[in-house]
């Protein structure tokens, strides 16, 4: 475990000085700025404050926002596994398995840093209209019990408000985002080990495209389904789409036959375990011929 941690620490050297990381966090700031505009507009429209977690819930509570935020992870971790002059030194002193475990640690911590940054930026952008108390705001109630939230694409619904307090909902939502982002990164790592960097990037894009095509609205429009048939579309896509598993509002709160938060988390953990095992298998056949970071 100590050797795996050392390998992960080495990957973080120059992490915040890497131009690619700087651009990714800059784009994340711009994304949060534009997406949080809905929350600020609602607060200004009703001239009422919001609970501190509500801007994050409204900003990243729908599938489109989750998808856009996760796409930046493809850009951030497109060079996985990280090869450098340290790689041959590390492989002489630890097994390939421990080195790969270090890559897993690096991805986990990198995703946590990214999500923490997104959460902080969104909160700071809306902080002039927020309060700390762990109770739903009047603004959230007005959005949930009227059609205004739907018209403004703000994912504040009665079932979400009745499920838990704002901070609990925010924690659950961030947990789903974390698992979804991690499955994306682990998939890229496995494919890059098995088929190279370009294939890994393509796998990440296909994973995102798969989630986009299985959005209930997108699939219903493609199949020319009527509004009364949407409940069936939501039920099917809610179970088979990883992106819908990562969307908080696409879960069962006692109203629908959709996966629960626990079931979605369990599914993501199973996917991560399979990708990790497949990565260890692919590593046995991986040829460490270049230590410059170019995998071809």
Coordinates of C-alpha atoms in Angstrom, one line a residue:
X1 CA 0.0 0.0 0.0
X2 CA 2.9 2.4 0.8
X3 CA 4.4 1.8 -2.6
X4 CA 1.1 2.4 -4.4
X5 CA 0.7 5.7 -2.5
X6 CA 4.2 6.7 -3.6
X7 CA 3.3 6.0 -7.2
X8 CA 0.1 8.1 -6.8
X9 CA 2.1 10.9 -5.2
X10 CA 4.5 10.9 -8.1
X11 CA 1.6 11.4 -10.6
X12 CA 0.6 14.5 -8.6
X13 CA 3.9 16.2 -9.1
X14 CA 3.3 19.2 -11.2
X15 CA -0.5 18.4 -11.3
X16 CA -1.6 22.0 -10.7
X17 CA 1.2 23.4 -13.0
X18 CA 0.2 21.2 -15.9
X19 CA -1.3 23.4 -18.7
X20 CA -3.9 20.8 -19.5
X21 CA -5.1 20.7 -15.9
X22 CA -5.1 24.5 -15.7
X23 CA -7.3 24.6 -18.9
X24 CA -9.6 21.9 -17.5
X25 CA -10.2 23.8 -14.3
X26 CA -10.7 27.1 -16.2
X27 CA -13.3 25.4 -18.4
X28 CA -14.9 24.0 -15.3
X29 CA -15.2 27.5 -13.8
X30 CA -16.8 28.7 -17.1
X31 CA -19.2 25.8 -17.1
X32 CA -20.2 26.4 -13.5
X33 CA -20.6 30.1 -14.2
X34 CA -23.1 29.5 -17.1
X35 CA -24.9 26.6 -15.4
X36 CA -25.4 28.3 -12.1
X37 CA -27.0 31.2 -13.9
X38 CA -30.4 29.4 -13.6
X39 CA -30.1 29.2 -9.8
X40 CA -29.2 32.9 -9.5
X41 CA -32.0 33.9 -11.9
X42 CA -34.5 32.0 -9.7
X43 CA -33.3 33.6 -6.5
X44 CA -33.4 37.0 -8.0
X45 CA -36.8 36.4 -9.6
X46 CA -38.4 35.4 -6.3
X47 CA -36.1 37.8 -4.4
X48 CA -35.4 35.2 -1.7
X49 CA -32.3 33.4 -0.5
X50 CA -31.4 29.7 -1.1
X51 CA -29.9 27.1 1.1
X52 CA -26.2 26.8 0.4
X53 CA -26.5 23.3 -1.2
X54 CA -29.4 24.2 -3.5
X55 CA -27.4 26.0 -6.2
X56 CA -25.3 22.8 -6.6
X57 CA -28.4 20.7 -6.7
X58 CA -30.1 22.8 -9.3
X59 CA -26.9 23.2 -11.3
X60 CA -25.9 19.5 -11.5
X61 CA -29.3 17.8 -10.8
X62 CA -30.0 17.0 -14.5
X63 CA -28.3 14.6 -16.9
X64 CA -27.1 17.3 -19.3
X65 CA -25.1 19.1 -16.6
X66 CA -23.6 15.8 -15.3
X67 CA -22.6 14.9 -18.9
X68 CA -20.9 18.3 -19.6
X69 CA -19.0 18.2 -16.3
X70 CA -17.8 14.7 -16.9
X71 CA -16.5 15.4 -20.4
X72 CA -13.7 17.6 -18.9
X73 CA -12.4 14.5 -17.1
X74 CA -11.6 12.9 -20.5
X75 CA -9.4 15.9 -21.2
X76 CA -7.8 15.8 -17.7
X77 CA -6.9 12.1 -17.7
X78 CA -6.3 11.5 -21.4
X79 CA -2.6 10.6 -20.6
X80 CA -3.4 7.7 -18.3
X81 CA -1.6 5.6 -17.3
X82 CA 1.1 8.2 -16.6
X83 CA 4.4 7.2 -18.0
X84 CA 7.5 9.2 -17.0
X85 CA 11.2 8.7 -16.2
X86 CA 10.0 7.6 -12.8
X87 CA 8.1 4.6 -14.3
X88 CA 11.1 2.3 -14.9
X89 CA 12.5 3.2 -11.5
X90 CA 9.1 2.4 -9.8
X91 CA 8.7 -0.9 -11.7
X92 CA 12.1 -2.1 -10.5
X93 CA 11.1 -1.6 -6.9
X94 CA 7.4 -2.6 -7.0
X95 CA 5.2 -5.0 -8.9
X96 CA 3.1 -3.9 -11.8
X97 CA 0.0 -4.5 -9.7
X98 CA 1.1 -2.0 -7.0
X99 CA 2.0 0.5 -9.7
X100 CA -1.4 0.2 -11.3
X101 CA -3.0 0.5 -7.8
X102 CA -1.2 3.8 -7.6
X103 CA -2.9 4.9 -10.8
X104 CA -6.3 4.0 -9.3
X105 CA -5.5 6.1 -6.2
X106 CA -4.4 9.0 -8.5
X107 CA -7.7 8.8 -10.4
X108 CA -9.8 8.7 -7.2
X109 CA -8.1 11.7 -5.7
X110 CA -8.1 13.6 -9.0
X111 CA -11.8 13.1 -9.4
X112 CA -12.4 14.2 -5.8
X113 CA -10.4 17.3 -6.3
X114 CA -12.3 18.1 -9.5
X115 CA -15.7 17.6 -7.9
X116 CA -14.7 19.6 -4.8
X117 CA -13.6 22.4 -7.0
X118 CA -16.9 22.4 -9.0
X119 CA -18.9 22.3 -5.7
X120 CA -16.9 25.2 -4.3
X121 CA -17.0 27.4 -7.4
X122 CA -20.8 26.9 -7.8
X123 CA -21.3 27.8 -4.1
X124 CA -19.1 30.9 -4.3
X125 CA -20.8 32.1 -7.5
X126 CA -24.2 32.0 -5.7
X127 CA -23.1 32.8 -2.1
X128 CA -24.6 36.3 -2.0
X129 CA -28.1 34.6 -2.1
X130 CA -27.5 31.6 0.1
X131 CA -27.7 30.7 3.8
X132 CA -26.2 27.8 5.8
X133 CA -29.2 26.3 7.6
X134 CA -30.0 22.7 6.6
X135 CA -33.6 23.4 5.5
X136 CA -35.2 23.9 2.1
X137 CA -35.7 27.4 1.1
X138 CA -38.9 29.1 0.1
X139 CA -37.5 29.4 -3.4
X140 CA -37.1 25.6 -3.6
X141 CA -40.7 25.0 -2.4
X142 CA -42.1 27.4 -5.0
X143 CA -40.2 25.7 -7.8
X144 CA -41.1 22.2 -6.6
X145 CA -44.9 22.9 -6.2
X146 CA -45.3 24.7 -9.4
X147 CA -44.5 24.2 -13.1
X148 CA -41.9 27.0 -13.1
X149 CA -39.1 24.7 -12.2
X150 CA -39.9 22.5 -15.2
X151 CA -40.2 25.5 -17.5
X152 CA -36.8 26.8 -16.4
X153 CA -35.1 23.4 -16.4
X154 CA -34.4 23.6 -12.7
X155 CA -34.5 20.1 -11.2
X156 CA -36.3 20.9 -8.0
X157 CA -39.2 18.5 -7.4
X158 CA -41.4 17.4 -4.6
X159 CA -40.0 13.9 -4.4
X160 CA -36.4 15.3 -4.1
X161 CA -37.5 17.7 -1.3
X162 CA -39.3 15.0 0.5
X163 CA -36.5 12.5 0.3
X164 CA -34.0 14.3 2.7
X165 CA -32.6 17.6 3.8
X166 CA -30.6 19.7 1.4
X167 CA -27.1 18.7 2.7
X168 CA -28.0 15.0 2.6
X169 CA -29.4 15.3 -0.9
X170 CA -26.2 17.2 -1.9
X171 CA -24.0 14.4 -0.4
X172 CA -25.9 11.7 -2.2
X173 CA -25.8 13.6 -5.5
X174 CA -22.0 14.2 -5.2
X175 CA -21.5 10.5 -4.4
X176 CA -23.4 9.5 -7.6
X177 CA -21.3 12.0 -9.6
X178 CA -18.1 10.6 -8.1
X179 CA -18.9 7.0 -9.0
X180 CA -20.0 8.0 -12.5
X181 CA -16.8 10.0 -13.1
X182 CA -14.7 7.2 -11.7
X183 CA -16.3 4.6 -14.0
X184 CA -15.5 6.9 -16.9
X185 CA -11.8 7.3 -15.9
X186 CA -11.4 3.6 -15.1
X187 CA -12.8 2.7 -18.5
X188 CA -10.4 5.0 -20.2
X189 CA -7.5 3.5 -18.3
X190 CA -8.4 0.0 -19.1
X191 CA -8.9 0.7 -22.9
X192 CA -5.6 2.7 -23.0
X193 CA -3.8 -0.2 -21.4
X194 CA -5.4 -2.7 -23.9
X195 CA -5.5 -0.7 -27.1
X196 CA -3.6 2.7 -26.7
X197 CA -4.3 6.3 -25.9
X198 CA -6.5 7.1 -28.9
X199 CA -8.7 4.1 -28.2
X200 CA -9.0 5.1 -24.5
X201 CA -10.2 8.6 -25.4
X202 CA -12.6 7.2 -28.0
X203 CA -14.0 4.8 -25.3
X204 CA -14.6 7.8 -22.9
X205 CA -16.4 9.7 -25.6
X206 CA -18.5 6.6 -26.5
X207 CA -19.4 6.1 -22.9
X208 CA -20.6 9.7 -22.7
X209 CA -22.5 9.4 -26.0
X210 CA -24.2 6.2 -24.8
X211 CA -25.5 8.1 -21.8
X212 CA -26.6 11.1 -23.9
X213 CA -28.5 8.8 -26.4
X214 CA -30.3 7.1 -23.5
X215 CA -31.6 10.3 -21.9
X216 CA -35.4 9.8 -21.7
X217 CA -36.1 13.0 -23.7
X218 CA -33.5 12.1 -26.4
X219 CA -34.7 8.5 -26.7
X220 CA -38.4 9.5 -26.8
X221 CA -37.7 12.0 -29.6
X222 CA -35.7 9.4 -31.5
X223 CA -38.5 6.7 -31.2
X224 CA -41.3 9.3 -31.7
X225 CA -42.9 8.4 -28.3
X226 CA -45.8 10.4 -27.0
X227 CA -45.9 12.1 -23.5
X228 CA -48.1 9.4 -22.0
X229 CA -45.4 6.8 -22.9
X230 CA -42.6 8.7 -21.2
X231 CA -43.0 6.8 -17.9
X232 CA -42.0 3.6 -19.7
X233 CA -39.0 5.3 -21.3
X234 CA -37.8 6.7 -18.0
X235 CA -38.1 3.3 -16.3
X236 CA -36.1 1.5 -19.0
X237 CA -33.4 4.2 -19.4
X238 CA -33.2 4.7 -15.6
X239 CA -31.9 1.2 -15.2
X240 CA -29.6 0.7 -18.2
X241 CA -28.0 4.1 -18.6
X242 CA -25.0 5.0 -16.4
X243 CA -25.7 8.7 -16.9
X244 CA -29.2 8.3 -15.5
X245 CA -27.8 6.4 -12.5
X246 CA -25.7 9.4 -11.9
X247 CA -28.7 11.8 -12.1
X248 CA -30.2 12.3 -8.7
X249 CA -33.8 12.9 -10.0
X250 CA -33.8 9.7 -11.9
X251 CA -34.1 7.5 -8.8
X252 CA -36.9 5.9 -6.9
X253 CA -38.2 7.9 -4.0
X254 CA -41.4 5.8 -3.5
X255 CA -43.1 7.1 -6.6
X256 CA -41.5 5.2 -9.5
X257 CA -40.0 1.8 -10.4
X258 CA -36.5 3.3 -10.7
X259 CA -33.3 2.3 -9.0
X260 CA -32.6 3.6 -5.5
X261 CA -29.5 5.6 -4.6
X262 CA -28.1 2.5 -2.9
X263 CA -28.7 0.3 -6.0
X264 CA -27.0 2.8 -8.3
X265 CA -24.0 3.1 -6.0
X266 CA -23.8 -0.7 -5.8
X267 CA -24.0 -1.0 -9.6
X268 CA -21.2 1.6 -10.0
X269 CA -19.0 -0.3 -7.5
X270 CA -19.5 -3.5 -9.5
X271 CA -18.6 -1.8 -12.7
X272 CA -15.4 -0.3 -11.1
X273 CA -14.4 -3.7 -9.7
X274 CA -14.8 -5.3 -13.2
X275 CA -12.8 -2.5 -14.9
X276 CA -10.1 -2.7 -12.2
X277 CA -9.8 -6.5 -12.7
X278 CA -9.8 -6.1 -16.5
X279 CA -7.0 -3.4 -16.1
X280 CA -4.8 -5.8 -14.1
X281 CA -5.3 -8.4 -16.8
X282 CA -4.5 -5.9 -19.6
X283 CA -1.4 -4.8 -17.6
X284 CA 0.2 -8.2 -17.9
X285 CA 0.3 -7.8 -21.7
X286 CA 1.2 -4.2 -21.7
X287 CA 4.5 -3.3 -23.2
X288 CA 6.4 -0.6 -21.3
X289 CA 8.6 0.5 -24.2
X290 CA 8.2 4.3 -23.8
X291 CA 8.6 6.3 -20.6
X292 CA 8.0 9.7 -22.1
X293 CA 4.2 9.7 -21.7
X294 CA 3.5 8.9 -25.3
X295 CA 1.6 5.6 -25.5
X296 CA 1.0 5.8 -29.3

